mmCIF file of C-alpha atoms and ligand atoms in Angstrom:
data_model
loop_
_atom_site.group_PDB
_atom_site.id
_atom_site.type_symbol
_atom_site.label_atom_id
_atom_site.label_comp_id
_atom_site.label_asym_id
_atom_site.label_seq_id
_atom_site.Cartn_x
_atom_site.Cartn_y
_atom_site.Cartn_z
ATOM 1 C CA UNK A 1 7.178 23.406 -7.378
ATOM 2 C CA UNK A 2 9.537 26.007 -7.702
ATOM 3 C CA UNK A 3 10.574 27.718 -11.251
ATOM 4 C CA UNK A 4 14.013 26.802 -11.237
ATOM 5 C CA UNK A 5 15.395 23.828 -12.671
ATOM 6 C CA UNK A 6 18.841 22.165 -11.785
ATOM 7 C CA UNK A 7 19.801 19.331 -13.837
ATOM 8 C CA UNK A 8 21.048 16.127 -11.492
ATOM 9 C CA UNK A 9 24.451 15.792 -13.912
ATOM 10 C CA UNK A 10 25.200 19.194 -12.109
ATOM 11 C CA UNK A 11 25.828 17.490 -8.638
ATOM 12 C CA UNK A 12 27.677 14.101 -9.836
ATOM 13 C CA UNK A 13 26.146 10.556 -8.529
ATOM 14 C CA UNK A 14 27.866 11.150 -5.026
ATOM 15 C CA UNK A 15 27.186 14.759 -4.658
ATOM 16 C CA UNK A 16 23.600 13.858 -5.585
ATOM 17 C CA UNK A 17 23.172 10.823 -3.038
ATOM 18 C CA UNK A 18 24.589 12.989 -0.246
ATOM 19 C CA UNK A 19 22.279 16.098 -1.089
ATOM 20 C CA UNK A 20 19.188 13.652 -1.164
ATOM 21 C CA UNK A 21 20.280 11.377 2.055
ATOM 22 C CA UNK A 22 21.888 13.990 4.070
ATOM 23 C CA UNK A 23 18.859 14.724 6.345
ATOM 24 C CA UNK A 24 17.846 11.189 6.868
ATOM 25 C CA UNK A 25 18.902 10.343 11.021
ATOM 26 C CA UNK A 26 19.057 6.919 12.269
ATOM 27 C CA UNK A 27 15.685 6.104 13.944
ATOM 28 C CA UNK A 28 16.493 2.251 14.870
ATOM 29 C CA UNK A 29 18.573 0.274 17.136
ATOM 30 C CA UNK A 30 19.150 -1.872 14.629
ATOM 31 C CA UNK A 31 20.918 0.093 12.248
ATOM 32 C CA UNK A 32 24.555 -0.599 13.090
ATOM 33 C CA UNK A 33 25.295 1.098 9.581
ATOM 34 C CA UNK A 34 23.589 3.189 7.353
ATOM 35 C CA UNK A 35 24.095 5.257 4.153
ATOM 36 C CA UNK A 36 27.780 5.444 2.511
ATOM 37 C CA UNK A 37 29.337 2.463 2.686
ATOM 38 C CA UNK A 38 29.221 -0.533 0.115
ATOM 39 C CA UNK A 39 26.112 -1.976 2.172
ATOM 40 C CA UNK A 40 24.268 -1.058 5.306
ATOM 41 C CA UNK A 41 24.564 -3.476 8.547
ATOM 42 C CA UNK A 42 21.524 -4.814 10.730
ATOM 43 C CA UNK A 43 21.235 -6.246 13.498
ATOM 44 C CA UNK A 44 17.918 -7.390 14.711
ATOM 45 C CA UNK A 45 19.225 -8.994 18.170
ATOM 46 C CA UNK A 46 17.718 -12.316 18.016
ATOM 47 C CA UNK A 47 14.501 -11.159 16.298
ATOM 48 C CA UNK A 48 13.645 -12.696 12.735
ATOM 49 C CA UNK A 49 14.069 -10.535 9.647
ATOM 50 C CA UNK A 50 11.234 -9.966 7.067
ATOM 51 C CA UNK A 51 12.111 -8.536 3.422
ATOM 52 C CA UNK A 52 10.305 -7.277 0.898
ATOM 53 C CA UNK A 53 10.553 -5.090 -2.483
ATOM 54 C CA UNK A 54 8.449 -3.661 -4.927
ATOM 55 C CA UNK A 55 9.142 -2.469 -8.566
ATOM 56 C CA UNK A 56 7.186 1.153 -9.385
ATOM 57 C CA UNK A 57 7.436 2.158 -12.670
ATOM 58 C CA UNK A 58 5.922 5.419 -14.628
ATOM 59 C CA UNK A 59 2.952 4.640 -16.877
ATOM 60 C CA UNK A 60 2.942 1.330 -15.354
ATOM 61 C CA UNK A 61 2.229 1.995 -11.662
ATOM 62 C CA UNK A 62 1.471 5.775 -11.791
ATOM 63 C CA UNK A 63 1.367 8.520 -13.872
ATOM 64 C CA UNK A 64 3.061 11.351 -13.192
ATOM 65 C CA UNK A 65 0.559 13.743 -14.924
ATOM 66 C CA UNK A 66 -1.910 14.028 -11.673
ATOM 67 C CA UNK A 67 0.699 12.411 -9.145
ATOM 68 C CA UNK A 68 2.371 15.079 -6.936
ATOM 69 C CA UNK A 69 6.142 13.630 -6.340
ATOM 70 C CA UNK A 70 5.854 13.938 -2.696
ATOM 71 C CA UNK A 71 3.016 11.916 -2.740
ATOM 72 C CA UNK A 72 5.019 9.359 -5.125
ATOM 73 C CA UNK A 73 8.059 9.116 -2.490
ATOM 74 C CA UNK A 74 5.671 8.874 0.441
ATOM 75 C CA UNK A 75 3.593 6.487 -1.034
ATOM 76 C CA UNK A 76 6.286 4.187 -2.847
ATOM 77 C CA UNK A 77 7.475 3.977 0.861
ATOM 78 C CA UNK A 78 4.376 3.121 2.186
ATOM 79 C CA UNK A 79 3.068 0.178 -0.053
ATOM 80 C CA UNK A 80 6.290 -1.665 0.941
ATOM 81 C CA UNK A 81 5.434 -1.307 4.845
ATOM 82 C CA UNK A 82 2.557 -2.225 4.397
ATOM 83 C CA UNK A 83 3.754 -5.906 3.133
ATOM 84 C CA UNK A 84 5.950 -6.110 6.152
ATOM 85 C CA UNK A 85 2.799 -5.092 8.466
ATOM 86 C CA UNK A 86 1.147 -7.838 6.237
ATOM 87 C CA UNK A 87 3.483 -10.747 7.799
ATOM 88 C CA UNK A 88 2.872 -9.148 11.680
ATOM 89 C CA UNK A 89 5.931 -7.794 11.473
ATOM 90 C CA UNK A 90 7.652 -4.207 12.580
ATOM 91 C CA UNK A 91 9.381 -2.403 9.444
ATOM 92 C CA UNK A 92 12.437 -0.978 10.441
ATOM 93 C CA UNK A 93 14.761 0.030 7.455
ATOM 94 C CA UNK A 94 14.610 0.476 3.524
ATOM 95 C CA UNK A 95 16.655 1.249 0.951
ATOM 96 C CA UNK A 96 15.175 3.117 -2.471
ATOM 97 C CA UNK A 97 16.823 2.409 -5.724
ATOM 98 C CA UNK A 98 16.038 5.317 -8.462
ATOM 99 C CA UNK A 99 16.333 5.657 -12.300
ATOM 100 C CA UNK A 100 16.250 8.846 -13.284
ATOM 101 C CA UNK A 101 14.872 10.185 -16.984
ATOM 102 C CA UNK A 102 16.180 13.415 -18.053
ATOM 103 C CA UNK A 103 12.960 14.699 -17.310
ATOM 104 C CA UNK A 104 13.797 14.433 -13.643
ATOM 105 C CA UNK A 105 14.880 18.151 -11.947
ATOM 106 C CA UNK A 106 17.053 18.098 -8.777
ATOM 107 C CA UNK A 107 14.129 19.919 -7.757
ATOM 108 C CA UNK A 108 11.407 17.327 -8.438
ATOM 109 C CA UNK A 109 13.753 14.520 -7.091
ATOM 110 C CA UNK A 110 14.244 16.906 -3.702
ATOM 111 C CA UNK A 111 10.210 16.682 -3.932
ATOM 112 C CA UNK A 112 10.348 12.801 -3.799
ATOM 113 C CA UNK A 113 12.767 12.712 -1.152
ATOM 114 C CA UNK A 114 10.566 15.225 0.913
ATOM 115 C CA UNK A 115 7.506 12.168 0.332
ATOM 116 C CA UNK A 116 10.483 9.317 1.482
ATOM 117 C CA UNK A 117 11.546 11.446 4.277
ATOM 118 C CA UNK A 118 7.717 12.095 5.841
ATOM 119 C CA UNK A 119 7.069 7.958 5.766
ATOM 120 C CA UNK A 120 10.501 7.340 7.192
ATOM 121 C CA UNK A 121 9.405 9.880 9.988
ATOM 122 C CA UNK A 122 6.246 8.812 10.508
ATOM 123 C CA UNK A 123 6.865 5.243 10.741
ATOM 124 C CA UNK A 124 10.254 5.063 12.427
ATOM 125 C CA UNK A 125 12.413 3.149 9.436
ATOM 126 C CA UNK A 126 15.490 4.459 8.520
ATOM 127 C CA UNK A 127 16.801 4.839 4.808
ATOM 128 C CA UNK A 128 19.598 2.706 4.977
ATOM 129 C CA UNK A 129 20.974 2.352 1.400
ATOM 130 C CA UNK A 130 19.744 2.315 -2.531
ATOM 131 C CA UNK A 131 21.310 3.064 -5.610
ATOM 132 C CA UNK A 132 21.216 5.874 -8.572
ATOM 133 C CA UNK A 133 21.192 5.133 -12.208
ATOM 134 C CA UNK A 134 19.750 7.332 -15.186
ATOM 135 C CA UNK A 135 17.574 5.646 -17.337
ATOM 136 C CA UNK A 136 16.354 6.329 -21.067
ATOM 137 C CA UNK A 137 12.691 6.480 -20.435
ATOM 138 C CA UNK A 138 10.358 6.921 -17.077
ATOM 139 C CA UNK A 139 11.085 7.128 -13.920
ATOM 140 C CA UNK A 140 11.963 3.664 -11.805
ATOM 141 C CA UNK A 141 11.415 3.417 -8.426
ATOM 142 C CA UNK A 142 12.602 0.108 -6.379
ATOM 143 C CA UNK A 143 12.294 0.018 -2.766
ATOM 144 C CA UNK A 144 12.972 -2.968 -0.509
ATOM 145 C CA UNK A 145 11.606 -2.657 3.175
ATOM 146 C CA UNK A 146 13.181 -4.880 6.135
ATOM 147 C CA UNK A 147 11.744 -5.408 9.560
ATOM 148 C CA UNK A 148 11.638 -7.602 12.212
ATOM 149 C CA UNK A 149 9.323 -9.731 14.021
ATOM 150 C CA UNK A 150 9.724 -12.348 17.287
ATOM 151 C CA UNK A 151 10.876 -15.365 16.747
ATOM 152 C CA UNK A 152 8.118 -17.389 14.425
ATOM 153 C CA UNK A 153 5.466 -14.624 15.205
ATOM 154 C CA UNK A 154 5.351 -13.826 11.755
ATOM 155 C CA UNK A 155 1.884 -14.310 10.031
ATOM 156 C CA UNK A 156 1.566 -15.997 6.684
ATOM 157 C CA UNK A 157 -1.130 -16.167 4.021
ATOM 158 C CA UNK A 158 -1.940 -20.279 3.989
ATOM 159 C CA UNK A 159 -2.516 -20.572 7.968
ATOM 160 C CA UNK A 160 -6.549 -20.429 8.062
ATOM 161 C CA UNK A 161 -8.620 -22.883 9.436
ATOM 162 C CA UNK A 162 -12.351 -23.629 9.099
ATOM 163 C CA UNK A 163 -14.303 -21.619 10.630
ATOM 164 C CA UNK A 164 -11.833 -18.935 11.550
ATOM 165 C CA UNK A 165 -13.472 -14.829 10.802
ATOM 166 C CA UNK A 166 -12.458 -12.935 7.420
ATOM 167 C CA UNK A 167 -11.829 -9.147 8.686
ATOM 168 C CA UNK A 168 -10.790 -5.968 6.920
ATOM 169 C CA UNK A 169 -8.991 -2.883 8.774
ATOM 170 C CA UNK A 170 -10.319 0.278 7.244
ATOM 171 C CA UNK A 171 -12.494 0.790 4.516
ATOM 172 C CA UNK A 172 -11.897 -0.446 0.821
ATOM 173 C CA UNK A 173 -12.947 0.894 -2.795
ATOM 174 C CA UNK A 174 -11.895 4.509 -2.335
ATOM 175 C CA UNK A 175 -8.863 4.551 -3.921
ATOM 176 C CA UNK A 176 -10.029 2.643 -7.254
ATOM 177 C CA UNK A 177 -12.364 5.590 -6.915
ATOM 178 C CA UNK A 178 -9.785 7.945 -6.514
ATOM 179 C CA UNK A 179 -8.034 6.737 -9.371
ATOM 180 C CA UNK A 180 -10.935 6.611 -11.757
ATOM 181 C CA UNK A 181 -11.234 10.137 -10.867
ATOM 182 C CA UNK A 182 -7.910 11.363 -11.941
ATOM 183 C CA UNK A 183 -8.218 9.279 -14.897
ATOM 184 C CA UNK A 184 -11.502 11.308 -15.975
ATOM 185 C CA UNK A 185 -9.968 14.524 -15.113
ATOM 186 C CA UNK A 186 -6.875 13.598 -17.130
ATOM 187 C CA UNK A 187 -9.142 12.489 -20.007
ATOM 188 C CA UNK A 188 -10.940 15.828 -19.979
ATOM 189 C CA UNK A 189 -7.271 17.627 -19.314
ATOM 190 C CA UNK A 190 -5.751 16.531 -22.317
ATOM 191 C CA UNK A 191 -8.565 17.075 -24.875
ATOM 192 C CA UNK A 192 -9.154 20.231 -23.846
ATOM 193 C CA UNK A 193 -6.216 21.619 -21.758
ATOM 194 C CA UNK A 194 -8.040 25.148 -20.780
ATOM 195 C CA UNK A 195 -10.621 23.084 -18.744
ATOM 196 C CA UNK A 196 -9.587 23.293 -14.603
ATOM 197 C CA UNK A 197 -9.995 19.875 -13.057
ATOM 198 C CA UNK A 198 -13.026 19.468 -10.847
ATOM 199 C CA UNK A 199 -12.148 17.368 -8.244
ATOM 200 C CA UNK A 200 -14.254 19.198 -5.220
ATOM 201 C CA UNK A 201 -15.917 17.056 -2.417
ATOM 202 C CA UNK A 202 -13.460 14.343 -3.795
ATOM 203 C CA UNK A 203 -10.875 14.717 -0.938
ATOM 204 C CA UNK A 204 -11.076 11.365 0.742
ATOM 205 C CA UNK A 205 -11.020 9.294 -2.296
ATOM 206 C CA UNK A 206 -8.325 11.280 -3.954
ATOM 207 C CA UNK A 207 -6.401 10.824 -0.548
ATOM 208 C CA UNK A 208 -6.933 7.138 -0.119
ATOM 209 C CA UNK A 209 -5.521 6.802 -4.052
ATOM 210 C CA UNK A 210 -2.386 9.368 -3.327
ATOM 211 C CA UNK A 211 -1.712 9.385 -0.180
ATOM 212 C CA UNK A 212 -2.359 5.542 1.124
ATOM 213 C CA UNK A 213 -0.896 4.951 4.753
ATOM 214 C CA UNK A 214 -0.262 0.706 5.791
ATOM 215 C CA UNK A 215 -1.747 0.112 9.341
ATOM 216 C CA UNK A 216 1.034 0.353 11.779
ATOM 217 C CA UNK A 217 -2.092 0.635 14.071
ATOM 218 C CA UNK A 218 -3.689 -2.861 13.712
ATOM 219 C CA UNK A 219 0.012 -4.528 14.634
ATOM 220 C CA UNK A 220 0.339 -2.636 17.578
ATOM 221 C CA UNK A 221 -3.424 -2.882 18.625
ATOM 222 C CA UNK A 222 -3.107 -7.648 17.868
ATOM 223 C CA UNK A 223 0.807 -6.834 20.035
ATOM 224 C CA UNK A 224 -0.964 -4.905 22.821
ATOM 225 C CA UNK A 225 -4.362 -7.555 22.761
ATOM 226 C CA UNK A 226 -2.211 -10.453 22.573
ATOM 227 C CA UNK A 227 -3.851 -11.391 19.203
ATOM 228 C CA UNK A 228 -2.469 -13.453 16.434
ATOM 229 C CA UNK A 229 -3.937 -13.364 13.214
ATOM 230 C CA UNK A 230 -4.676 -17.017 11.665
ATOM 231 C CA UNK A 231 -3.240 -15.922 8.136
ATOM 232 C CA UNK A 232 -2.906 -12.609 6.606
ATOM 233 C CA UNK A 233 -2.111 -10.483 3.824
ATOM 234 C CA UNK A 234 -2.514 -6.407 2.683
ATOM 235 C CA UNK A 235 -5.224 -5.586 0.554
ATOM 236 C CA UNK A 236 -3.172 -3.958 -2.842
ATOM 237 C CA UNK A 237 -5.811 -5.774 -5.534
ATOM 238 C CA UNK A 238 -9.126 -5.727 -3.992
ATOM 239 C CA UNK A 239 -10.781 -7.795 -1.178
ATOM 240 C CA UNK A 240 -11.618 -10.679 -3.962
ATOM 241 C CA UNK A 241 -8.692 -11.225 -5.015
ATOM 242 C CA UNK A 242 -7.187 -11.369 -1.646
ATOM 243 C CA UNK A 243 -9.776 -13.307 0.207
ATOM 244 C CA UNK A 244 -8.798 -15.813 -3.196
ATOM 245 C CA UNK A 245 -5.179 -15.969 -2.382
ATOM 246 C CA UNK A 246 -5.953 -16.582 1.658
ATOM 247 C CA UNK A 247 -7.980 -19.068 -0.080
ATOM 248 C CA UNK A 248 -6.158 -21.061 -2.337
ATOM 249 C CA UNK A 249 -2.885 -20.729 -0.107
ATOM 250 C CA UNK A 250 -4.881 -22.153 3.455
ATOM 251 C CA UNK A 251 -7.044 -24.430 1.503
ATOM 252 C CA UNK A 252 -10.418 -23.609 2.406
ATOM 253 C CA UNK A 253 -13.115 -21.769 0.832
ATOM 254 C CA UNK A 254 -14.631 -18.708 2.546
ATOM 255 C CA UNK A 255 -18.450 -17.185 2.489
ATOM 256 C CA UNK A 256 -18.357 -13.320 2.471
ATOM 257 C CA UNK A 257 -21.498 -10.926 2.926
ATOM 258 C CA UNK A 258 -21.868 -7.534 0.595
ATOM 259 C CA UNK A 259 -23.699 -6.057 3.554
ATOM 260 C CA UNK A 260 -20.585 -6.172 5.641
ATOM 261 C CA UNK A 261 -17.920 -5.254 3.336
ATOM 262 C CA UNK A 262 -16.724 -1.875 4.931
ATOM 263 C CA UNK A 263 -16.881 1.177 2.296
ATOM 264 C CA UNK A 264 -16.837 4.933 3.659
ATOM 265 C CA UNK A 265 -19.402 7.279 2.440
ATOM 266 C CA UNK A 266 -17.857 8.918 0.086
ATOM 267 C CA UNK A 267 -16.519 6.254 -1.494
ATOM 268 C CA UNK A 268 -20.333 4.990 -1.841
ATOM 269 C CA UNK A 269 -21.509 8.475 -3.089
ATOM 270 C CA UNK A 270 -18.177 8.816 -5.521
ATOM 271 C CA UNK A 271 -19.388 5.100 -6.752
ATOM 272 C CA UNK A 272 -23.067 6.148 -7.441
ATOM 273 C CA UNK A 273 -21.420 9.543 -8.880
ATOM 274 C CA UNK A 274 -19.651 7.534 -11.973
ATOM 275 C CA UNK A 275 -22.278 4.896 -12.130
ATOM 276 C CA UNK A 276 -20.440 2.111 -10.256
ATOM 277 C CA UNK A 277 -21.521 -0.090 -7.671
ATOM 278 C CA UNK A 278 -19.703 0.147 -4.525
ATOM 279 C CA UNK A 279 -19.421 -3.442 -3.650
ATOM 280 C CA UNK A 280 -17.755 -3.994 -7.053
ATOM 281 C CA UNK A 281 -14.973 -1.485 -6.654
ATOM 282 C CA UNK A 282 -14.511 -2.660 -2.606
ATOM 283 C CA UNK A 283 -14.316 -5.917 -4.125
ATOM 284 C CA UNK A 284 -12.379 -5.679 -7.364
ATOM 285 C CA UNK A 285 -10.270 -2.130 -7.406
ATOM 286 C CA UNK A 286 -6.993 -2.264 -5.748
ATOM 287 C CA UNK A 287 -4.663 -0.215 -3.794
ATOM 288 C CA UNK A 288 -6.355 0.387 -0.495
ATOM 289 C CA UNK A 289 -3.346 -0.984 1.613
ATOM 290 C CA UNK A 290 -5.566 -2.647 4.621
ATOM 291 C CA UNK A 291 -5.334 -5.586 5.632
ATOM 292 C CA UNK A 292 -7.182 -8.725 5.693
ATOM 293 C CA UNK A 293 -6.960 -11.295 8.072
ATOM 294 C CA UNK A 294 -8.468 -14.437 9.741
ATOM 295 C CA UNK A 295 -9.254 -14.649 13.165
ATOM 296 C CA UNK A 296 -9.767 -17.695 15.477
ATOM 297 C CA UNK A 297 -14.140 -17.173 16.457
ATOM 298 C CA UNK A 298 -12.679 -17.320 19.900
ATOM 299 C CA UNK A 299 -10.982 -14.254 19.909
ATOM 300 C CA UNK A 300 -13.772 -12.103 18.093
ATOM 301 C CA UNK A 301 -14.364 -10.529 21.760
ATOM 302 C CA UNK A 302 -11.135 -9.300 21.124
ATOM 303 C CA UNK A 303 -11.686 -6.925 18.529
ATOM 304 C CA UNK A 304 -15.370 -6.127 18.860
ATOM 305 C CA UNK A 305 -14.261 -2.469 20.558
ATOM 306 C CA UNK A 306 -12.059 -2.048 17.285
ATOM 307 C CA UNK A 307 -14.341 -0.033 14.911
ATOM 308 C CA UNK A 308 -11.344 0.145 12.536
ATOM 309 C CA UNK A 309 -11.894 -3.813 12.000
ATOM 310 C CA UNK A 310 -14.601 -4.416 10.269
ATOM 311 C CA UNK A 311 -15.855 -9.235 10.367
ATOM 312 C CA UNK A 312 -17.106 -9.756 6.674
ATOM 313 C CA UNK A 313 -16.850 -13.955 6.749
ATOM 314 C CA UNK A 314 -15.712 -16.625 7.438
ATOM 315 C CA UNK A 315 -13.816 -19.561 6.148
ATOM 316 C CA UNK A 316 -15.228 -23.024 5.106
ATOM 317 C CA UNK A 317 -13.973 -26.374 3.436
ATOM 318 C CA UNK A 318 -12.433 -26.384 0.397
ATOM 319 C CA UNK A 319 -15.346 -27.975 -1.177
ATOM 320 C CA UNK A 320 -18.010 -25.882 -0.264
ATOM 321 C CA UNK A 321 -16.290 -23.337 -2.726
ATOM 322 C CA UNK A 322 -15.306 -19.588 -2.301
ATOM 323 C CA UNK A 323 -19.001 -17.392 -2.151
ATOM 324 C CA UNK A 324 -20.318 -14.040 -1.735
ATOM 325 C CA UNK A 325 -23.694 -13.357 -0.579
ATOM 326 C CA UNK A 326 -25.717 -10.263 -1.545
ATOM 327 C CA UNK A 327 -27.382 -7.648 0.028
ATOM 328 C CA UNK A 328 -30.671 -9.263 -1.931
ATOM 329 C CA UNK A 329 -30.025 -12.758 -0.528
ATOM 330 C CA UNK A 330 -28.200 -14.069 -4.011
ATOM 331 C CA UNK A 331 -24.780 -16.110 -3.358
ATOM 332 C CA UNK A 332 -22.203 -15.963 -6.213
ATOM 333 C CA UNK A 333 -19.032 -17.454 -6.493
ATOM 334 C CA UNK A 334 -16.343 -15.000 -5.678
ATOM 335 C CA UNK A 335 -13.789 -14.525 -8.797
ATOM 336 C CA UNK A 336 -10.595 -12.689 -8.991
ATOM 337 C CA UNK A 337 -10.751 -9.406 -10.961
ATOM 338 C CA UNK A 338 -8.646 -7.757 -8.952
ATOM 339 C CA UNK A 339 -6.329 -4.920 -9.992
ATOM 340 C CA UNK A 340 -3.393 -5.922 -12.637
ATOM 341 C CA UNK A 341 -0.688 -4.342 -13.799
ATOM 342 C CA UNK A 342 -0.366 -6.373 -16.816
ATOM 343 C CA UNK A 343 -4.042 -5.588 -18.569
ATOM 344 C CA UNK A 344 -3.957 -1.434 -17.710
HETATM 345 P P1 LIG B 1 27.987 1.255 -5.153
HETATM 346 O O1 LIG B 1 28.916 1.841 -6.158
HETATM 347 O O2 LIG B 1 28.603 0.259 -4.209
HETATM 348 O O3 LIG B 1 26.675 0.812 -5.755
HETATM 349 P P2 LIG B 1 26.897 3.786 -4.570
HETATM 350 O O4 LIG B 1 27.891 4.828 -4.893
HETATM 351 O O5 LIG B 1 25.802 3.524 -5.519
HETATM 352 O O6 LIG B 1 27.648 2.460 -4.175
HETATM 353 O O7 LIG B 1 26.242 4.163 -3.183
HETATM 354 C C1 LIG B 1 26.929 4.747 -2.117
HETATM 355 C C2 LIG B 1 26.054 4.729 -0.896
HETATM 356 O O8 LIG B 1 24.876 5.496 -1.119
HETATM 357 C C3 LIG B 1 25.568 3.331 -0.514
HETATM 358 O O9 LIG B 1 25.448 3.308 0.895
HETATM 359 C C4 LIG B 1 24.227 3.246 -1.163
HETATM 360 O O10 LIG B 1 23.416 2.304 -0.504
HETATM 361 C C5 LIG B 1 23.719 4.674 -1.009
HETATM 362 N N1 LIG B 1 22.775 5.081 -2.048
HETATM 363 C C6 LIG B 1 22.975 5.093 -3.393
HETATM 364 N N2 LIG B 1 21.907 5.578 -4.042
HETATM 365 C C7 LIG B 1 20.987 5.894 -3.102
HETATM 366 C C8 LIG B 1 19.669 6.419 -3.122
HETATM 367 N N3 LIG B 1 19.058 6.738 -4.261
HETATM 368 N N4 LIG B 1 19.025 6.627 -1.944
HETATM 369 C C9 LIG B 1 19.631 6.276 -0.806
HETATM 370 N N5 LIG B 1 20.874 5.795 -0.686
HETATM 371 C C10 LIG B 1 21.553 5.589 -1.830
HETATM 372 MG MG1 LIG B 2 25.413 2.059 -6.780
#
């Protein structure tokens, strides 16, 4: 970050929105009308329209102590694509909404725009709107993603059927890893504030925790294998308490196995690092942004060539209950622990 500081009352609430949207170039089709007028138009030409939105908030959903503010606007972008991913859809626009503490800079805002700017780029939305407010305490980030999906292709989270495979894209657990990281570090930090972080070898788990990215890859790889999902959902709470909601919303119950629950290597050596076992962060940390879905057995020669797709179960009747079973042959009944905003 650069030394100076320029406070946002210098620009004025229009001056500011056209300094922070003015590089921002219409990616889609379906933006008739963007930025700077009282709303934006779409037009998805016959296609269905999927919304979503998500409330950030400092202290609450991160902490602005050990998050970089690129990473914050790239990332606050990102966890809303990857709910419109969830539903097999294409995102296509979003519009942020800011509150801004006095604590903001022009500077660190330009920063978050940077982070908003990258995720727009890299996944072809367009920022099509928001709105500016100052607000007495934190920082407030709202962002609502749109996209658009054929007509009833969408995917939902209550579709399973018996018998129908449980996969995960990715890997999971790094970024509860990542997080408990910078939480030790910041511990450490602020007791003794002459003491350099040490956060070497850490790279992937920091990354998955700061700089998450939703899996445009898996749509387009179901779009060009002519698969659909049976039900799905992203993975922002930990595989538990997802496989739950699939779950409960289909159901069914569901048998998953430790032994195929995909975790990377370093997440694994991070876990044994801090005295954690790897299966319990993969299954009850949160923020990994994969996705989980069900898959019809007779597609499974489908995705066998996908080695980003990893089969960890499968679902059952209702009454044969939701299990886990171990790597030493145990079978528990899977509960939800996963990530919550409301007991941090
Ligand atoms: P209104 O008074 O109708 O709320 P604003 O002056 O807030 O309008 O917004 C003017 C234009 O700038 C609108 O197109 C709005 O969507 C957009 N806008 C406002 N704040 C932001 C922001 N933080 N990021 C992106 N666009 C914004
Ligand atoms: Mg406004």
């Amino acid at each position: 970050m650069s030394n100076t500081r320029t406070e946002i009352a210098e620009l004025g609430e229009f001056g500011l929105i056209e300094h922070l949207t003015k590089n921002f170039e219409i990616q889609n089709v379906s933006t008739i009308l963007g930025v700077g007028d009282d709303a934006a138009v779409i037009d998805h030409f016959g296609k269905q329209t999927v919304v979503t939105t998500d409330l950030l908030l400092e202290g609450i959903h991160f902490d602005l102590m050990y998050t970089p503010l690129k990473h914050l606007g790239y990332k606050s972008v990102v966890v809303n694509l990857s709910d419109i991913y969830a539903m097999n859809a294409t995102p296509t626009q979003i519009t942020v909404s800011i509150g801004l503490s006095n604590k903001v800079s022009l500077e660190a805002l330009n920063e978050f725009y940077e982070g908003i700017f990258s995720a727009c780029t890299k996944y072809g939305v367009d920022l099509v709107g928001g709105d500016t407010s100052s607000s007495q305490k934190g920082f407030i980030i709202s962002i609502t993603a749109i996209g658009e999906v054929a007509p009833d292709k969408f995917v939902k989270r209550s579709t399973a059927q018996v018998g129908d495979l449980i996969c995960v894209s990715g890997d999971v657990g790094g970024a509860f890893l990542g997080l408990t990281i910078m939480e030790r570090e910041k511990k450490i930090f602020l007791e003794n504030p002459k003491i350099q972080p040490d956060l070497e070898g850490e790279d992937y788990i920091i990354g998955r925790l700061l700089k998450p990215e939703a899996r445009k890859d898996i749509i387009e790889f179901f779009a060009n294998n002519d698969i659909t999902p049976s039900s799905m959902m992203d993975v922002s709470d930990g595989i538990s308490s997802e496989v739950l909601h699939l779950c409960k919303q289909s159901n069914l119950g569901c048998v998953i196995y430790e032994d195929k629950l995909p975790i990377n290597e370093a997440t694994k050596k991070a876990a044994f690092k801090f005295g954690l076992d790897a299966t319990v962060c993969a299954l009850n940390g949160g923020e990994d942004y994969e996705l989980i879905f069900t898959l019809k057995q007779a597609d499974y020669d489908k995705i066998t060539l996908n080695e980003e797709i990893a089969v960890i179960g499968y679902m059952q009747d209702i009454e044969k209950g939701c299990k886990i079973n171990t790597k030493g042959g145990n079978t528990f009944n899977i509960t939800a622990q996963g990530w919550n905003a409301f007991q941090q």
